[in-house]
Structure formats: structure tokens, C-alpha cells
Amino acid sequence: LHKEPYKGRRTGSIIHWKPDDEVFTDIDVPGSYYKDVLRRQAVVNAGVTFRFSCEATPESVRNLSPDAVIVATGSLPVVPRFCASAAGAVTAQDILSGAEAGKNVLMLGGGLIGCETAEYLALKGGDVTILELRPDLAADMQARARSFLLESLREHKVKALTSTELVSVGPDGRVAVKDAYGSQRELPPFDTLVLALGYRPSHALCAEPFAGGRALHRHRRLPPRGQGARRHARGLHRSL
């Protein structure tokens, strides 16, 4: 490597950020590290007992005869009801966990997760279209990082249908949409429909009555993408 003088008028460096195909894989932190941290914490907070490698079920919780139960079981991807009959529908979480997608992909949701998943699939050779109810893609993303992401989407020919609402999904994969002016049209069929509509808390245990009454839900979920996400979800069910 050697340096050469820049002959243009501008000075400084131009940095192009390129995504890594491995960026979505889980960080490989050994379980022993977490167990050691928890043991140290238990010394500070006497009376805390940790149970590993066991699933919390209504029966196992009841056997402990708790006075109160605090549920912190995370969140699950939002999956609208129409997906029960939609062929080839998967969540963005499924894709980033290794699920395969077809050549022609419709990404439902153009927030941060939807756009980054679309970029990931485009890098693998997919023909990706993003459907977003709001007028802008990745609107809640940090401005500088967003500019790099949008540039990458353009570079990899990811198509975007903004200010567009999903009306219906046919059994043959054909999708009907409506634009901001109320005009409806049908899109060509897609091999895979990827859902990136945010997350909702997993609260199955909260419905269970325990000795001390109902469980309390303490969750931290990914923030919904504003009012637009809720309007989009309502739009999906308008005719269902």
C-alpha cells in the first residue's frame, strides 16, 4: 500500500461503509461468563437464587409457591392475522436467524430492521421491494447512518414503495396496495413476504393465576415505529 496525493479540490477522506454478511449473527459469548456474573451478583444481593437450563412454565412457577411473579420473557415479532394463510411469509427475525428467502421478496415495513434486512437479502442476490406506510424509509434512524444505509439500498437496486398501504394478499402471492391518494393496484407475485412490523411483549405467563394473584409483566421491547406502525397494522386488518 502507498499514499498518492488527491488531485481534486476537496481534501480529506471519503468512507464508504459496506455491510458484513456476518453482522446479524449472535455474538458468541460463552454461557460461563454470564453464570460467573450472576454468581458475583448473588453474593452482593443475598437471597437471590438462579435456576439455569429450565423453562418457566405455569406448573414450574406454581411449584415455587411465589408471593408475586415478575415476567421478563422478552418480545416476539408482530405477525398480523393474514399471515396464517399467506404462502411464503416469514419474519425479519427468521431471515436474520438463517431462514431462506426466495428470489423476489416483499419487505413489509421500512423501518430500521426492515431496511437492514432488505439490504442483507439484496446482498445475497435477492430482488427486494420495501413496502412502507410512512413517506420515508428508516425515518427513526440516526441521520448519518441512515444516509449510508439508503445509499446501499439504491446501490443494490432495492425498490421502495413509500406512503403505501397493504390492502390484501392473495393465495397465489399477489399483493394489492393503496397509495396515499387512495388508488389501488396489484403488485406482481412475490416468492417471500418478510414481516418487519416491530415487536410486542411475550406475556403468556401473565394470564396465569398464581398463588399471589396474577403475574406482573416487566418487559423491555423494541419501540414501535411511531404511530405509522400502528396505522399500518390497522390497515392490514381493515378488510379482515
Short mmCIF file of C-alpha atoms in Angstrom, two decimals:
data_model
loop_
_atom_site.label_atom_id
_atom_site.label_comp_id
_atom_site.label_asym_id
_atom_site.label_seq_id
_atom_site.Cartn_x
_atom_site.Cartn_y
_atom_site.Cartn_z
CA LEU A 1 0.00 0.00 0.00
CA HIS A 2 1.20 3.51 -0.72
CA LYS A 3 -0.23 7.00 -0.49
CA GLU A 4 -0.96 9.15 -3.52
CA PRO A 5 -1.87 12.84 -3.46
CA TYR A 6 -5.52 13.67 -4.07
CA LYS A 7 -5.76 15.88 -7.15
CA GLY A 8 -9.32 17.08 -6.67
CA ARG A 9 -10.37 20.28 -4.97
CA ARG A 10 -11.73 18.59 -1.88
CA THR A 11 -9.46 17.31 0.86
CA GLY A 12 -9.96 14.59 3.41
CA SER A 13 -11.23 11.04 3.06
CA ILE A 14 -14.47 9.60 1.75
CA ILE A 15 -15.51 6.50 3.67
CA HIS A 16 -17.98 4.02 2.21
CA TRP A 17 -19.45 1.68 4.80
CA LYS A 18 -20.14 -1.75 3.42
CA PRO A 19 -22.33 -4.24 5.32
CA ASP A 20 -20.90 -7.52 6.55
CA ASP A 21 -22.87 -10.69 5.83
CA GLU A 22 -21.99 -11.86 9.33
CA VAL A 23 -23.18 -8.71 11.09
CA PHE A 24 -26.52 -10.25 12.06
CA THR A 25 -25.13 -13.36 13.73
CA ASP A 26 -25.23 -13.63 17.51
CA ILE A 27 -22.15 -12.59 19.43
CA ASP A 28 -20.55 -15.75 20.74
CA VAL A 29 -20.26 -15.05 24.46
CA PRO A 30 -19.89 -18.26 26.47
CA GLY A 31 -22.60 -19.06 28.98
CA SER A 32 -19.96 -19.48 31.68
CA TYR A 33 -19.33 -15.74 31.53
CA TYR A 34 -22.95 -14.91 32.36
CA LYS A 35 -23.08 -17.53 35.11
CA ASP A 36 -19.98 -16.04 36.69
CA VAL A 37 -21.50 -12.54 36.56
CA LEU A 38 -24.72 -13.81 38.16
CA ARG A 39 -22.84 -15.65 40.90
CA ARG A 40 -20.97 -12.46 41.76
CA GLN A 41 -24.26 -10.57 41.79
CA ALA A 42 -25.79 -13.16 44.12
CA VAL A 43 -23.03 -12.50 46.63
CA VAL A 44 -23.93 -8.81 46.64
CA ASN A 45 -27.67 -9.49 46.74
CA ALA A 46 -28.04 -12.27 49.27
CA GLY A 47 -31.15 -14.42 48.95
CA VAL A 48 -31.17 -14.48 45.15
CA THR A 49 -31.35 -17.98 43.63
CA PHE A 50 -30.59 -18.67 39.96
CA ARG A 51 -32.03 -21.63 38.05
CA PHE A 52 -30.40 -22.40 34.71
CA SER A 53 -31.42 -24.62 31.79
CA CYS A 54 -35.07 -24.80 32.82
CA GLU A 55 -38.13 -23.28 31.18
CA ALA A 56 -40.59 -21.27 33.23
CA THR A 57 -44.00 -22.87 32.76
CA PRO A 58 -47.19 -22.21 34.77
CA GLU A 59 -46.67 -25.53 36.57
CA SER A 60 -43.00 -24.92 37.44
CA VAL A 61 -43.78 -21.42 38.71
CA ARG A 62 -46.70 -22.65 40.85
CA ASN A 63 -44.47 -25.29 42.42
CA LEU A 64 -42.35 -22.47 43.86
CA SER A 65 -45.42 -21.00 45.66
CA PRO A 66 -44.41 -17.41 44.92
CA ASP A 67 -45.98 -14.38 46.54
CA ALA A 68 -45.50 -12.46 43.29
CA VAL A 69 -44.22 -13.25 39.82
CA ILE A 70 -42.41 -10.73 37.61
CA VAL A 71 -42.35 -11.80 33.97
CA ALA A 72 -39.39 -10.64 31.88
CA THR A 73 -39.58 -13.03 28.94
CA GLY A 74 -38.78 -10.63 26.13
CA SER A 75 -40.73 -9.81 22.99
CA LEU A 76 -41.99 -11.53 19.86
CA PRO A 77 -42.24 -10.22 16.27
CA VAL A 78 -45.62 -8.77 15.29
CA VAL A 79 -47.32 -11.21 12.88
CA PRO A 80 -50.69 -9.97 11.50
CA ARG A 81 -53.51 -12.48 11.19
CA PHE A 82 -53.47 -12.59 7.40
CA CYS A 83 -50.07 -14.32 7.53
CA ALA A 84 -51.71 -17.53 8.73
CA SER A 85 -52.84 -18.13 5.14
CA ALA A 86 -50.14 -16.22 3.24
CA ALA A 87 -47.71 -18.52 1.47
CA GLY A 88 -44.02 -17.78 1.99
CA ALA A 89 -44.50 -15.37 4.90
CA VAL A 90 -41.64 -15.13 7.42
CA THR A 91 -40.44 -12.52 9.91
CA ALA A 92 -37.27 -10.46 9.59
CA GLN A 93 -36.07 -12.25 12.72
CA ASP A 94 -36.47 -15.58 10.91
CA ILE A 95 -34.42 -14.31 7.96
CA LEU A 96 -31.64 -12.97 10.17
CA SER A 97 -31.63 -16.28 12.06
CA GLY A 98 -30.91 -18.23 8.88
CA ALA A 99 -34.27 -18.82 7.16
CA GLU A 100 -34.09 -18.87 3.38
CA ALA A 101 -35.92 -16.39 1.15
CA GLY A 102 -36.90 -16.68 -2.50
CA LYS A 103 -35.58 -14.53 -5.32
CA ASN A 104 -38.45 -11.99 -5.29
CA VAL A 105 -39.01 -10.57 -1.82
CA LEU A 106 -41.58 -8.09 -0.48
CA MET A 107 -40.44 -6.48 2.78
CA LEU A 108 -43.45 -5.31 4.77
CA GLY A 109 -42.15 -2.46 6.91
CA GLY A 110 -39.45 0.06 6.05
CA GLY A 111 -38.10 0.91 9.48
CA LEU A 112 -34.56 0.18 10.64
CA ILE A 113 -34.99 -3.60 10.82
CA GLY A 114 -36.91 -3.79 7.55
CA CYS A 115 -34.33 -1.74 5.65
CA GLU A 116 -31.32 -3.59 7.05
CA THR A 117 -32.95 -6.95 6.33
CA ALA A 118 -33.75 -5.77 2.80
CA GLU A 119 -30.11 -4.79 2.34
CA TYR A 120 -28.99 -8.18 3.67
CA LEU A 121 -31.21 -10.04 1.18
CA ALA A 122 -30.20 -7.77 -1.71
CA LEU A 123 -26.54 -8.52 -0.99
CA LYS A 124 -27.38 -12.21 -1.35
CA GLY A 125 -28.83 -11.59 -4.80
CA GLY A 126 -32.48 -11.04 -3.92
CA ASP A 127 -34.83 -8.76 -5.83
CA VAL A 128 -36.28 -6.82 -2.89
CA THR A 129 -39.16 -4.35 -2.65
CA ILE A 130 -39.90 -2.47 0.59
CA LEU A 131 -43.49 -1.52 1.39
CA GLU A 132 -43.73 1.31 3.94
CA LEU A 133 -46.76 3.26 5.12
CA ARG A 134 -44.76 6.33 6.08
CA PRO A 135 -43.28 8.69 3.45
CA ASP A 136 -39.65 7.93 4.42
CA LEU A 137 -37.59 4.79 4.93
CA ALA A 138 -35.75 4.25 8.23
CA ALA A 139 -37.17 7.55 9.47
CA ASP A 140 -36.19 6.92 13.10
CA MET A 141 -32.57 6.06 12.30
CA GLN A 142 -29.60 8.27 13.15
CA ALA A 143 -29.11 10.64 10.21
CA ARG A 144 -25.54 9.77 9.19
CA ALA A 145 -26.01 6.02 9.48
CA ARG A 146 -29.32 6.34 7.61
CA SER A 147 -27.64 8.08 4.68
CA PHE A 148 -25.17 5.18 4.31
CA LEU A 149 -27.97 2.63 4.52
CA LEU A 150 -30.14 4.39 1.92
CA GLU A 151 -27.14 4.71 -0.39
CA SER A 152 -26.53 0.96 -0.08
CA LEU A 153 -30.19 0.21 -0.84
CA ARG A 154 -30.01 2.33 -4.00
CA GLU A 155 -26.71 0.72 -5.00
CA HIS A 156 -28.20 -2.76 -4.69
CA LYS A 157 -31.39 -1.77 -6.54
CA VAL A 158 -33.80 -2.24 -3.65
CA LYS A 159 -37.15 -0.78 -4.67
CA ALA A 160 -39.23 1.23 -2.20
CA LEU A 161 -42.98 1.88 -2.15
CA THR A 162 -43.45 4.58 0.48
CA SER A 163 -46.75 6.14 1.61
CA THR A 164 -48.26 2.84 0.55
CA GLU A 165 -50.65 0.59 2.47
CA LEU A 166 -51.10 -3.15 2.09
CA VAL A 167 -54.72 -3.99 1.26
CA SER A 168 -54.69 -7.76 0.72
CA VAL A 169 -52.54 -10.79 -0.03
CA GLY A 170 -53.93 -13.42 -2.38
CA PRO A 171 -53.33 -17.17 -2.09
CA ASP A 172 -51.18 -17.01 -5.24
CA GLY A 173 -48.87 -14.43 -3.64
CA ARG A 174 -50.32 -11.40 -5.42
CA VAL A 175 -50.44 -8.30 -3.26
CA ALA A 176 -52.89 -5.39 -3.53
CA VAL A 177 -51.72 -2.00 -2.25
CA LYS A 178 -53.15 1.52 -1.94
CA ASP A 179 -51.14 4.71 -2.29
CA ALA A 180 -51.53 7.99 -0.42
CA TYR A 181 -54.17 9.19 -2.91
CA GLY A 182 -56.37 6.13 -2.41
CA SER A 183 -55.55 4.48 -5.74
CA GLN A 184 -55.29 0.70 -5.56
CA ARG A 185 -53.17 -1.57 -7.72
CA GLU A 186 -51.86 -5.09 -7.72
CA LEU A 187 -48.18 -5.97 -7.43
CA PRO A 188 -46.60 -8.94 -9.19
CA PRO A 189 -46.45 -12.10 -7.06
CA PHE A 190 -43.58 -12.49 -4.60
CA ASP A 191 -41.77 -15.63 -3.53
CA THR A 192 -41.34 -14.46 0.06
CA LEU A 193 -43.18 -11.94 2.24
CA VAL A 194 -40.96 -10.71 5.06
CA LEU A 195 -42.60 -9.03 8.05
CA ALA A 196 -40.74 -6.24 9.83
CA LEU A 197 -43.56 -4.59 11.79
CA GLY A 198 -41.92 -4.34 15.19
CA TYR A 199 -42.29 -6.41 18.36
CA ARG A 200 -44.85 -6.97 21.06
CA PRO A 201 -44.19 -8.32 24.59
CA SER A 202 -44.39 -12.04 25.22
CA HIS A 203 -46.87 -12.21 28.09
CA ALA A 204 -48.25 -15.77 28.02
CA LEU A 205 -47.38 -16.26 31.70
CA CYS A 206 -49.17 -13.06 32.68
CA ALA A 207 -52.55 -14.64 32.03
CA GLU A 208 -51.88 -17.41 34.54
CA PRO A 209 -53.24 -17.08 38.11
CA PHE A 210 -50.57 -17.84 40.69
CA ALA A 211 -50.69 -18.07 44.47
CA GLY A 212 -50.15 -14.36 44.94
CA GLY A 213 -52.50 -13.33 42.13
CA ARG A 214 -51.69 -12.60 38.51
CA ALA A 215 -48.13 -12.17 37.33
CA LEU A 216 -46.68 -8.72 36.82
CA HIS A 217 -45.19 -8.04 33.42
CA ARG A 218 -41.85 -6.29 33.35
CA HIS A 219 -40.66 -6.11 29.75
CA ARG A 220 -38.32 -4.18 27.54
CA ARG A 221 -39.41 -4.32 23.93
CA LEU A 222 -38.16 -2.70 20.78
CA PRO A 223 -40.01 0.60 20.37
CA PRO A 224 -42.78 0.56 17.77
CA ARG A 225 -42.04 2.68 14.75
CA GLY A 226 -44.32 5.51 15.82
CA GLN A 227 -47.98 5.99 15.03
CA GLY A 228 -47.26 4.93 11.46
CA ALA A 229 -46.60 1.34 12.54
CA ARG A 230 -49.92 1.14 14.36
CA ARG A 231 -51.79 2.67 11.40
CA HIS A 232 -50.07 0.21 9.10
CA ALA A 233 -51.10 -2.74 11.29
CA ARG A 234 -54.70 -1.46 11.39
CA GLY A 235 -54.65 -1.07 7.63
CA LEU A 236 -53.61 -4.70 7.24
CA HIS A 237 -56.72 -5.85 9.11
CA ARG A 238 -59.20 -3.35 7.71
CA SER A 239 -60.82 -5.94 5.47
CA LEU A 240 -60.04 -9.00 7.60
#
